Amino acid sequence: MRSTPDYYSDVQLFRGRRSWVKLAVLLAVLAILPLILPGYRIFTFNYMAIFVIVGLGMNILVGDTGQVSLGHAGFLAIGAFTTVLMMTEVGAPFLLALPVGGLVTALFGFLLGLPALRLQGPYLAIVTLGFGLAVTQIIGHWELFGGHMGLVVPTATLGPISLSGDVSKYYLIVGTALVLALCARNLSVTRVGRAFRAIRDSEIAAATMGVNVAYYKTLSFALSAAFTGTGGGLLAITTGFISPGDFHFLLSLMFLAMVVFGGLGSIPGAVLGSIAMGYLNLEMDAFEELPLLGPVLESFSDGFMSSAGLPNVGWVVTGLLIVLTILIEPKGLHGLWIRLGKIVGRGGMDTDAATGALAGAGASSSSPGSASAGPGGPPAGGN
Amino acid sequence: MAFFAVEGLTKRFGGLTALDDVSFEVERATIFSVIGPNGSGKSTAFNCISGIHRPTAGSVQFDGEQISGLGPHHIARRGIARTFQNIELFGNESTIDNLMLGRHQHMTTGVWRGLAMLNGRTHAARDECENRARVQHILELLDLDAVRERPVRELPYGTQKRVELARALAMEPKLLLVDEPTAGMNAHERTELGEQLGRLRADLDLTILLIEHHLQLAMGLADQVLVLNFGKPIAQGTPEEVRRHPDVIKAYLGDG
Ligand SMILES: Nc1ncnc2c1ncn2[C@@H]1O[C@H](COP(=O)(O)OP(=O)(O)O)[C@@H](O)[C@H]1O
Ligand SMILES: [Mg+2]
């Protein structure tokens, strides 16, 4: 029997003083970070925060709804190009161009969601793969999009503030990532998030509960695409230049890998997985600069790889990391964290909350591993 | 017109006729048992009624409306809830979240309000609280409060069966379809569940369609009984009438 009728605590993110303190510390650290980091590192953080936004979107589709996508780089491209064209062709301010980019991408997400109503597993994977490839092909052959040469992104402004430096972009991008993480977390504990996860666990039972499966599947695609498209718009102003080649298939694969790596269905996991993969994706060309490991990898690369050399080593390392994580813990980083908490002797709920504060996303009530570890993660494909 | 009526319901899977011209009527606030040997089409009848299968022929009338041919979520919204013979829970979700899915059609939070649940006074938060309060009663009614936060796939089989029943009740249905609710339960649990079903009918004015393997329970609870064999109705009536029916005795004891 519950003593209090206050059921809000069931879904409340920041409960008690400790979680507020954690949030304050997180915000403070994020706020002063660009002031103490060397300039070139701020770009790394911006890039990782964009990956986090994409990861949150991937988690809604793959982790929560149990669908699969190998075409999210296509959504990233649509968001990026729409945002830039809104600025250059329509003359819209960035603050309008970015959400329009997100919304247009959501529309494409909805359209890609339609075949998902009939297809599952590998068949859906192939359709989304084709979508991602088609997007870059079409963009590459269209004069408006700058063809294969791509587009130079004009300097964005927020009212009187010019987003010319990495520091100002940092506050915008990291701020957006935090807000979107909060939104994703809220959605996951309420009716819509529950409907997504119901579809993942049993489509038949979901429909029997009155869940309109077709509606929520396409909604999940649209929402996931909206997050990714927003990430695309932010990516455009971060790199200052976009071309179809930036949105290649391996990037889609990376997006899928990062939510699996982080732990499917867990928002803190998606955040951590995205940060890790964003870092690897950016820095994989610079492996030779790593202490100790760098020279080893370099000699390995020179000895065995083609002239492309080191970049391939980066992918090999990324691939190995993913394989190892999945073999050791199918619930990814999130699962490892829970296990670590148990070994150290803290309760599962406590560690969950700690991950949440760390990720700025709060404990995800959806995370299947939060109470105790069962066999296997949630199914990735629909059933 | 009867509260619930099935007429000429037929379902064929390729060459197999799983359900062959079945008709029956159910009065409001009664318990109607469907019995019959394995493979006689009982679950298929439930699947046709709840919209999971589209009947090959026949009609289903509920509360003055023709519902056959509607999709499962439309039928759910008209007030028909069900459980499954082979448990269909949301395995990774907690007990409370499973029950909250039963509240789906009664809740109103959409994607925008869900994304923007900023504090306890927002629409999404109030929607959650009100429905959690309702679900709490059902948790306590079915003795599930102790496993409220546990992912249901970790629960014992019998408990999962109860969660499924609780989830169906959370929908506040007018008609409840229960497919072998006591499978895998021991005698004590079975008796208890039987009593609970009886009480539900009385307390909630609930109409219950019950598939039950355990004949004593099926007969004991029922106002009316339908017996299926190879998809065909072979007898229907009060438990007393059905028990004495020669075809029923043959189907259960003989070589049929
Ligand atoms: N989806 C299906 N596809 C093909 N055959 C089915 C399907 N569902 C049930 N059947 C067949 O229909 C017959 C009746 O099954 P069922 O309704 O489950 O019986 P009961 O519930 O009375 O044990 C069985 O022969 C079964 O194999
Ligand atoms: Mg059956």
XYZ file of C-alpha atoms and ligand atoms in Angstrom:
667
model
C 0.000 0.000 0.000
C 1.325 3.423 -0.887
C 1.165 5.954 1.860
C 1.059 9.032 -0.315
C -1.321 9.690 -3.154
C 1.389 11.678 -4.888
C 2.014 9.624 -7.984
C 3.992 12.404 -9.613
C 7.096 11.081 -7.886
C 6.790 8.042 -10.162
C 7.640 10.107 -13.193
C 9.453 13.039 -11.622
C 12.985 13.556 -12.901
C 14.549 15.674 -10.186
C 13.540 14.308 -6.824
C 15.039 15.639 -3.636
C 17.996 17.904 -3.121
C 20.662 15.461 -4.272
C 19.444 15.286 -7.839
C 19.178 19.079 -8.021
C 22.747 19.350 -6.797
C 23.875 16.871 -9.432
C 22.093 18.853 -12.110
C 23.628 22.106 -10.884
C 27.105 20.571 -10.934
C 26.557 19.209 -14.424
C 25.338 22.564 -15.722
C 28.168 24.409 -14.052
C 30.779 22.077 -15.523
C 29.257 22.350 -18.979
C 29.071 26.135 -18.635
C 32.715 26.673 -17.750
C 34.117 23.940 -19.977
C 34.588 26.109 -23.094
C 36.352 28.731 -20.989
C 39.058 26.338 -19.855
C 39.362 24.003 -22.833
C 41.862 24.647 -25.626
C 40.063 26.135 -28.616
C 40.207 23.116 -30.919
C 38.618 20.898 -28.234
C 35.447 22.979 -28.204
C 34.780 21.839 -31.735
C 35.077 18.235 -30.494
C 32.454 18.911 -27.838
C 30.113 20.539 -30.334
C 30.480 17.543 -32.580
C 29.825 15.098 -29.743
C 26.753 17.053 -28.619
C 25.354 16.757 -32.153
C 25.917 13.013 -31.977
C 24.053 13.011 -28.661
C 21.048 14.660 -30.326
C 21.115 12.045 -33.088
C 21.559 9.312 -30.483
C 18.460 10.467 -28.607
C 16.522 10.251 -31.866
C 17.924 6.817 -32.671
C 17.009 5.616 -29.202
C 13.370 6.574 -29.693
C 13.181 4.555 -32.898
C 15.505 1.636 -32.219
C 15.660 1.395 -28.444
C 12.064 2.247 -27.597
C 9.996 1.286 -30.623
C 12.179 -1.647 -31.656
C 12.481 -0.624 -35.304
C 15.740 -0.520 -37.185
C 17.290 2.151 -39.388
C 20.421 2.131 -41.497
C 19.545 5.430 -43.129
C 19.783 8.098 -40.461
C 22.689 9.839 -42.200
C 20.041 10.658 -44.823
C 17.967 12.441 -42.164
C 21.067 14.261 -40.979
C 21.649 15.423 -44.554
C 18.042 16.551 -45.034
C 18.186 18.559 -41.808
C 21.531 20.111 -42.710
C 20.638 21.053 -46.281
C 17.170 22.314 -45.397
C 18.558 24.530 -42.648
C 21.239 25.972 -44.910
C 18.894 26.505 -47.856
C 16.383 28.198 -45.573
C 19.117 30.651 -44.667
C 20.622 31.185 -48.127
C 17.616 30.851 -50.425
C 14.745 32.034 -48.202
C 16.756 34.412 -46.071
C 15.304 32.988 -42.871
C 17.105 33.642 -39.590
C 18.881 30.612 -38.149
C 16.427 30.399 -35.276
C 13.673 29.740 -37.817
C 15.770 27.726 -40.286
C 16.780 25.133 -37.674
C 13.277 24.075 -36.582
C 12.112 24.107 -40.201
C 14.998 21.748 -40.949
C 13.807 19.529 -38.107
C 10.204 19.578 -39.297
C 11.029 18.870 -42.933
C 13.159 15.947 -41.776
C 10.251 14.744 -39.623
C 8.105 14.674 -42.748
C 10.644 12.456 -44.485
C 10.769 10.327 -41.339
C 7.022 9.890 -41.505
C 7.290 8.819 -45.152
C 10.033 6.313 -44.374
C 7.860 5.056 -41.525
C 5.144 3.974 -43.951
C 7.018 0.944 -45.333
C 7.854 0.059 -41.728
C 4.190 -0.753 -41.245
C 4.614 -3.759 -43.512
C 8.282 -4.621 -43.153
C 10.308 -5.892 -40.256
C 13.864 -6.726 -39.324
C 16.236 -7.191 -42.263
C 13.670 -6.021 -44.824
C 13.168 -2.736 -43.021
C 16.932 -2.397 -42.663
C 17.330 -2.670 -46.445
C 14.630 -0.074 -47.122
C 16.173 2.434 -44.717
C 19.599 1.684 -46.173
C 18.278 2.467 -49.635
C 16.730 5.658 -48.336
C 20.029 6.887 -46.893
C 21.897 6.127 -50.099
C 19.213 7.717 -52.269
C 19.215 10.963 -50.277
C 22.904 11.614 -50.816
C 22.663 10.600 -54.482
C 19.782 12.999 -55.110
C 21.438 15.835 -53.224
C 24.682 15.220 -55.109
C 22.959 15.573 -58.474
C 20.937 18.673 -57.698
C 22.318 22.072 -58.528
C 20.318 23.767 -55.778
C 22.154 21.687 -53.184
C 25.529 22.574 -54.649
C 25.892 19.186 -56.322
C 28.849 17.093 -55.241
C 30.722 20.252 -54.320
C 28.346 21.003 -51.481
C 27.376 24.286 -49.864
C 29.190 26.873 -47.836
C 27.199 27.619 -44.694
C 26.696 31.322 -43.944
C 27.421 32.555 -40.444
C 24.350 32.048 -38.305
C 23.080 34.757 -36.003
C 20.790 34.604 -32.998
C 19.360 38.101 -32.912
C 22.308 40.341 -32.125
C 24.655 37.405 -31.383
C 26.784 36.128 -34.218
C 27.578 32.423 -33.990
C 30.950 32.807 -35.598
C 33.144 31.239 -32.950
C 33.109 27.707 -31.578
C 32.326 28.958 -28.064
C 29.037 30.617 -28.980
C 28.092 27.550 -31.014
C 28.983 25.397 -28.029
C 26.381 27.044 -25.807
C 23.733 26.743 -28.501
C 24.467 23.121 -29.387
C 25.061 21.769 -25.894
C 22.040 23.724 -24.680
C 19.896 22.213 -27.422
C 21.202 18.728 -26.598
C 20.300 19.194 -22.922
C 16.808 20.426 -23.711
C 16.202 17.614 -26.177
C 17.496 15.042 -23.675
C 15.005 16.374 -21.153
C 12.208 16.239 -23.729
C 13.103 12.682 -24.753
C 13.146 11.585 -21.149
C 9.778 13.186 -20.432
C 8.238 11.577 -23.448
C 9.599 8.174 -22.477
C 7.853 8.135 -19.084
C 4.511 9.279 -20.421
C 1.819 7.775 -22.626
C 3.560 8.082 -25.981
C 6.858 6.583 -24.829
C 4.997 3.693 -23.239
C 3.132 3.070 -26.484
C 6.474 2.962 -28.355
C 7.874 0.360 -25.970
C 4.643 -1.610 -26.036
C 5.044 -1.957 -29.802
C 8.612 -3.143 -29.295
C 7.614 -5.824 -26.784
C 4.374 -7.061 -28.374
C 2.604 -5.427 -31.277
C -0.444 -7.618 -30.789
C -0.817 -6.777 -27.126
C -0.265 -3.085 -27.870
C -3.095 -3.080 -30.404
C -5.287 -4.966 -27.940
C -4.705 -2.158 -25.418
C -6.065 0.340 -27.930
C -2.672 1.516 -29.215
C -2.873 2.538 -32.870
C 0.264 0.693 -33.935
C 0.483 2.289 -37.395
C 0.216 5.779 -35.931
C 2.857 5.258 -33.270
C 5.294 3.529 -35.601
C 5.209 6.383 -38.089
C 5.279 8.898 -35.235
C 8.395 7.225 -33.905
C 10.083 7.502 -37.298
C 9.041 11.149 -37.622
C 10.224 12.041 -34.128
C 13.502 10.213 -34.554
C 14.019 12.010 -37.863
C 13.176 15.385 -36.276
C 15.899 14.929 -33.658
C 18.372 13.842 -36.328
C 17.423 16.667 -38.685
C 17.943 19.176 -35.885
C 21.362 17.607 -35.355
C 21.983 18.066 -39.083
C 21.188 21.772 -38.960
C 23.561 22.197 -36.040
C 26.211 20.154 -37.819
C 26.021 22.520 -40.787
C 26.856 25.588 -38.712
C 29.514 23.639 -36.827
C 31.497 22.541 -39.863
C 30.695 25.611 -41.982
C 30.542 23.497 -45.105
C 28.322 20.561 -46.107
C 28.522 18.178 -49.042
C 26.672 14.939 -49.785
C 29.847 12.975 -49.102
C 29.647 13.955 -45.431
C 26.514 11.873 -44.972
C 27.816 8.500 -46.023
C 26.499 5.062 -45.166
C 29.158 4.376 -42.539
C 27.777 7.312 -40.578
C 24.322 5.681 -40.535
C 25.966 2.523 -39.296
C 27.749 4.532 -36.634
C 24.430 6.021 -35.479
C 22.943 2.575 -35.095
C 26.072 1.307 -33.373
C 26.124 4.093 -30.828
C 22.714 3.321 -29.348
C 23.487 -0.384 -29.249
C 26.862 0.434 -27.713
C 25.225 2.691 -25.139
C 22.460 0.234 -24.282
C 19.191 0.057 -26.194
C 16.236 1.776 -24.599
C 18.294 3.727 -22.094
C 18.591 7.483 -22.499
C 21.749 7.792 -20.376
C 23.152 4.908 -22.414
C 22.294 6.613 -25.698
C 23.957 9.804 -24.465
C 27.148 8.056 -23.367
C 27.286 5.854 -26.470
C 26.868 8.893 -28.693
C 29.577 10.828 -26.905
C 31.956 7.888 -27.266
C 31.149 7.302 -30.943
C 31.193 11.002 -31.747
C 34.658 11.202 -30.287
C 35.879 8.133 -32.142
C 34.371 9.312 -35.410
C 36.088 12.659 -35.146
C 39.394 11.489 -33.785
C 39.852 8.241 -35.611
C 42.151 9.934 -38.119
C 44.325 11.085 -35.286
C 45.063 7.746 -33.688
C 48.765 8.161 -34.234
C 48.703 10.995 -31.722
C 47.459 8.748 -28.942
C 50.048 8.086 -26.269
C 51.404 4.503 -26.245
C 48.648 3.049 -28.433
C 49.318 5.477 -31.284
C 52.727 4.181 -32.408
C 51.545 0.574 -32.109
C 48.523 1.241 -34.294
C 50.609 3.199 -36.752
C 53.101 0.407 -37.265
C 50.244 -2.072 -37.506
C 48.609 0.129 -40.114
C 51.809 0.638 -42.109
C 52.496 -3.072 -42.027
C 49.132 -4.467 -42.985
C 46.868 -1.793 -44.386
C 46.554 -0.311 -47.837
C 47.685 3.226 -48.574
C 44.530 4.510 -46.866
C 46.179 3.272 -43.695
C 45.268 4.881 -40.440
C 41.675 5.938 -41.038
C 40.912 2.271 -41.472
C 42.523 1.498 -38.153
C 40.056 3.908 -36.625
C 37.154 1.933 -38.008
C 38.755 -1.309 -36.878
C 39.080 0.014 -33.343
C 35.494 1.268 -33.406
C 34.260 -2.078 -34.660
C 36.245 -3.991 -32.055
C 34.938 -1.784 -29.267
C 31.372 -2.443 -30.326
C 31.869 -6.185 -30.680
C 33.592 -6.420 -27.304
C 30.930 -4.379 -25.545
C 28.127 -6.472 -26.930
C 29.916 -9.700 -26.068
C 30.638 -8.612 -22.510
C 27.351 -6.827 -21.868
C 24.456 -6.865 -24.346
C 22.929 -3.883 -22.578
C 25.922 -1.804 -23.561
C 27.497 0.944 -21.498
C 24.332 1.374 -19.486
C 24.391 -2.286 -18.521
C 28.074 -2.107 -17.616
C 27.375 0.869 -15.399
C 24.596 -0.977 -13.576
C 26.883 -3.966 -13.063
C 29.657 -1.758 -11.817
C 27.228 -0.242 -9.341
C 26.342 -3.692 -8.069
C 29.971 -4.683 -7.674
C 30.752 -1.495 -5.805
C 27.715 -2.292 -3.666
C 25.353 0.501 -4.482
C 21.700 -0.081 -5.323
C 20.566 -0.243 -8.916
C 18.277 2.751 -8.572
C 21.040 4.851 -7.159
C 23.468 4.107 -9.952
C 20.736 4.702 -12.447
C 20.096 8.130 -11.033
C 23.812 8.812 -11.065
C 24.084 7.894 -14.737
C 21.118 10.118 -15.325
C 22.677 13.109 -13.661
C 25.913 12.434 -15.496
C 24.083 12.362 -18.770
C 21.806 15.217 -17.859
C 18.933 13.023 -18.853
C 17.819 11.455 -15.618
C 17.097 7.859 -14.864
C 15.160 6.336 -17.674
C 12.250 4.396 -16.333
C 12.294 2.514 -19.575
C 15.746 1.104 -19.056
C 15.097 -2.594 -18.798
C 18.238 -3.139 -16.774
C 17.449 -0.763 -13.958
C 15.956 -3.197 -11.493
C 18.080 -6.210 -12.163
C 19.897 -7.746 -15.043
C 17.957 -10.305 -17.027
C 19.190 -12.240 -20.033
C 19.692 -10.229 -23.178
C 18.621 -6.751 -24.085
C 15.344 -5.688 -25.587
C 14.894 -7.014 -29.092
C 16.219 -4.702 -31.750
C 13.871 -5.849 -34.450
C 10.118 -5.766 -34.283
C 8.406 -8.984 -33.383
C -30.905 -7.278 -28.844
C -28.322 -9.149 -26.796
C -25.436 -7.252 -25.218
C -22.979 -9.367 -27.142
C -23.820 -11.654 -30.044
C -21.810 -13.766 -32.433
C -23.510 -15.041 -35.558
C -22.278 -17.612 -38.030
C -18.663 -16.942 -37.078
C -16.326 -18.920 -39.327
C -12.550 -18.817 -39.624
C -10.522 -20.822 -42.108
C -6.735 -21.072 -42.173
C -6.030 -22.332 -45.674
C -7.736 -25.700 -45.785
C -8.326 -25.894 -42.043
C -11.642 -24.699 -40.699
C -10.738 -23.640 -37.173
C -14.143 -22.151 -36.472
C -17.244 -23.386 -38.232
C -20.491 -21.394 -38.138
C -20.527 -20.547 -34.449
C -23.355 -18.468 -32.985
C -24.073 -17.465 -29.415
C -25.363 -14.594 -27.307
C -24.130 -13.244 -23.996
C -26.194 -11.201 -21.557
C -24.761 -8.238 -19.672
C -23.004 -8.969 -16.370
C -22.898 -12.716 -16.888
C -20.064 -15.181 -17.237
C -20.043 -17.206 -20.422
C -17.632 -20.137 -20.556
C -16.261 -21.609 -23.760
C -14.918 -25.115 -23.347
C -13.707 -27.826 -25.679
C -10.696 -30.031 -26.355
C -7.369 -28.571 -27.494
C -7.490 -27.193 -31.010
C -11.268 -26.891 -31.033
C -11.152 -23.212 -31.996
C -11.667 -21.456 -28.665
C -8.704 -19.096 -28.932
C -9.481 -18.536 -32.595
C -12.931 -17.316 -31.571
C -11.325 -14.809 -29.175
C -8.919 -13.682 -31.890
C -11.822 -13.054 -34.258
C -13.801 -11.159 -31.616
C -10.866 -8.953 -30.608
C -9.936 -8.157 -34.193
C -6.614 -9.983 -34.330
C -8.038 -12.295 -36.978
C -10.506 -11.164 -39.597
C -13.331 -13.715 -39.633
C -13.846 -15.604 -42.901
C -17.588 -15.220 -42.421
C -20.072 -14.192 -39.773
C -20.634 -11.143 -37.640
C -19.916 -9.922 -34.127
C -22.327 -7.471 -32.478
C -21.362 -5.613 -29.333
C -23.429 -3.114 -27.406
C -25.662 -2.424 -30.386
C -22.859 -2.118 -32.909
C -21.376 -4.347 -35.573
C -17.675 -4.727 -34.700
C -16.447 -7.573 -36.912
C -13.922 -6.325 -39.427
C -12.652 -3.524 -37.198
C -8.958 -3.453 -36.255
C -7.939 -4.572 -32.748
C -7.325 -1.064 -31.389
C -10.765 0.066 -32.551
C -12.361 -2.900 -30.828
C -10.379 -2.192 -27.660
C -11.705 1.362 -27.647
C -15.264 0.099 -27.759
C -14.727 -1.587 -24.422
C -13.481 -5.099 -25.096
C -10.381 -6.259 -23.231
C -8.674 -9.621 -23.342
C -5.885 -11.788 -22.018
C -3.891 -14.271 -24.052
C -3.431 -18.002 -23.637
C 0.285 -17.568 -24.302
C 1.049 -14.511 -22.229
C 1.501 -11.347 -24.272
C 2.902 -8.911 -21.756
C 5.317 -6.052 -22.367
C 8.166 -8.070 -20.899
C 10.747 -5.342 -20.400
C 8.266 -3.015 -18.755
C 7.394 -2.923 -15.076
C 4.078 -4.210 -13.756
C 2.792 -0.660 -13.292
C 3.791 0.327 -16.831
C 2.013 -2.727 -18.210
C -1.121 -1.658 -16.385
C -0.653 1.927 -17.507
C -0.760 0.674 -21.079
C -4.206 -0.586 -20.246
C -5.034 3.066 -19.560
C -3.754 4.156 -22.979
C -7.165 4.810 -24.502
C -8.354 6.711 -21.428
C -5.338 9.013 -21.397
C -4.897 12.126 -23.505
C -1.203 13.008 -23.438
C 0.136 13.311 -26.968
C 3.633 13.851 -28.229
C 3.880 17.619 -27.608
C 2.521 17.511 -24.087
C 4.661 14.466 -23.361
C 7.854 16.185 -24.495
C 7.015 19.217 -22.371
C 6.176 17.636 -18.996
C 8.009 20.261 -16.969
C 6.396 19.918 -13.558
C 3.567 18.311 -11.625
C 1.011 20.803 -12.870
C 1.456 20.155 -16.575
C -1.176 18.207 -18.448
C 1.064 15.171 -18.958
C 1.871 14.953 -15.239
C -1.770 15.210 -14.185
C -2.730 12.625 -16.781
C -0.085 10.304 -15.326
C -1.093 10.867 -11.711
C -4.815 10.389 -12.224
C -4.346 7.168 -14.130
C -1.683 5.826 -11.790
C -4.117 6.296 -8.942
C -6.749 4.243 -10.787
C -4.275 1.526 -11.652
C -3.126 1.339 -8.036
C -6.551 0.012 -7.006
C -6.281 -2.794 -9.508
C -2.741 -3.623 -8.364
C -4.030 -4.035 -4.857
C -7.158 -5.895 -5.936
C -5.046 -8.539 -7.665
C -2.313 -8.560 -5.052
C 0.346 -7.170 -7.354
C 1.551 -4.168 -5.390
C 4.654 -6.015 -4.225
C 5.860 -6.436 -7.809
C 4.787 -2.975 -8.915
C 8.192 -1.876 -10.202
C 9.521 -5.245 -11.368
C 10.007 -5.944 -15.085
C 7.284 -8.494 -15.726
C 9.454 -11.010 -17.552
C 11.192 -11.681 -14.239
C 7.938 -12.661 -12.546
C 6.728 -16.240 -12.044
C 4.294 -17.567 -14.634
C 1.242 -17.436 -12.398
C 1.999 -13.842 -11.424
C 2.396 -12.883 -15.069
C -1.052 -14.327 -15.709
C -2.430 -12.074 -12.978
C -0.615 -9.053 -14.406
C -2.241 -9.751 -17.739
C -5.660 -9.894 -16.128
C -4.931 -6.707 -14.191
C -3.824 -4.980 -17.377
C -7.076 -5.947 -19.078
C -9.041 -4.635 -16.081
C -7.105 -1.371 -16.216
C -8.804 -0.797 -19.554
C -12.124 -0.618 -17.677
C -13.767 -2.808 -20.270
C -17.420 -3.647 -20.617
C -16.588 -7.093 -21.955
C -13.608 -9.110 -20.778
C -12.234 -12.087 -22.712
C -10.077 -14.375 -20.583
C -8.171 -17.177 -22.315
C -7.129 -19.949 -19.916
C -6.318 -17.672 -16.986
C -5.405 -20.488 -14.606
C -3.007 -22.373 -16.895
C 0.167 -23.088 -14.963
C -1.403 -22.264 -11.613
C -1.649 -24.606 -8.644
C -4.998 -25.576 -7.124
C -4.877 -22.839 -4.524
C -4.074 -20.090 -7.022
C -6.754 -21.422 -9.325
C -9.469 -21.280 -6.660
C -8.394 -17.781 -5.734
C -8.499 -16.559 -9.317
C -11.919 -18.125 -9.786
C -13.211 -16.211 -6.785
C -11.678 -13.015 -8.124
C -13.399 -13.454 -11.481
C -16.730 -14.023 -9.745
C -16.249 -10.914 -7.649
C -15.327 -8.827 -10.700
C -18.550 -9.741 -12.392
C -20.536 -8.789 -9.306
C -18.600 -5.651 -8.333
C -17.960 -4.141 -11.730
C -21.002 -5.376 -13.632
C -18.490 -6.915 -15.960
C -19.454 -9.333 -18.695
C -16.897 -12.124 -18.959
C -16.168 -14.585 -21.731
C -14.038 -17.324 -20.228
C -11.997 -20.051 -21.861
C -10.984 -22.459 -19.134
C -9.399 -25.869 -19.306
C -10.302 -26.768 -15.777
C -13.895 -27.926 -16.235
C -14.956 -27.618 -12.630
C -13.946 -23.957 -12.592
C -15.419 -23.208 -16.012
C -18.737 -24.794 -15.042
C -18.777 -23.430 -11.517
C -18.437 -19.808 -12.587
C -20.530 -19.826 -15.719
C -24.096 -18.740 -16.292
C -23.935 -20.199 -19.789
C -21.519 -22.655 -21.372
C -20.643 -23.219 -25.024
C -18.865 -26.415 -26.044
C -16.767 -26.468 -29.195
C -15.354 -29.520 -30.938
C -13.324 -29.290 -34.146
C -14.525 -25.715 -34.538
C -18.196 -26.676 -34.329
C -20.562 -25.833 -31.487
C -21.829 -29.122 -30.094
C -23.747 -27.888 -27.088
C -24.797 -24.726 -25.362
C -26.791 -23.990 -22.225
C -26.513 -23.771 -18.478
C -23.701 -25.788 -16.892
C -26.293 -28.384 -15.814
C -27.656 -28.833 -19.315
C -24.235 -29.039 -20.889
C -22.906 -31.540 -18.374
C -25.649 -34.013 -19.300
C -25.394 -33.494 -23.056
C -24.447 -36.799 -24.739
C -22.228 -35.178 -27.401
C -20.231 -33.403 -24.734
C -19.620 -36.595 -22.839
C -18.526 -38.210 -26.088
C -16.198 -35.351 -27.032
C -14.505 -35.335 -23.673
C -14.436 -39.035 -22.930
C -14.862 -40.744 -26.256
C -12.659 -40.845 -29.325
C -13.932 -37.530 -30.787
N -2.823 -18.303 -36.936
C -3.136 -19.593 -37.273
N -2.749 -20.085 -38.453
C -3.061 -21.347 -38.806
N -3.754 -22.198 -38.031
C -4.176 -21.756 -36.826
C -3.881 -20.421 -36.378
N -4.410 -20.264 -35.148
C -5.003 -21.423 -34.832
N -4.867 -22.336 -35.831
C -5.411 -23.693 -35.861
O -6.776 -23.591 -35.584
C -7.192 -24.666 -34.764
C -7.852 -24.121 -33.520
O -6.864 -23.550 -32.708
P -7.204 -22.769 -31.369
O -8.272 -21.789 -31.630
O -5.936 -22.229 -30.829
O -7.744 -23.933 -30.444
P -8.049 -23.930 -28.872
O -7.827 -22.572 -28.347
O -9.446 -24.395 -28.759
O -7.098 -24.932 -28.269
C -5.962 -25.497 -34.470
O -5.949 -26.598 -35.355
C -4.838 -24.566 -34.760
O -3.695 -25.262 -35.196
Mg -6.475 -21.935 -26.985
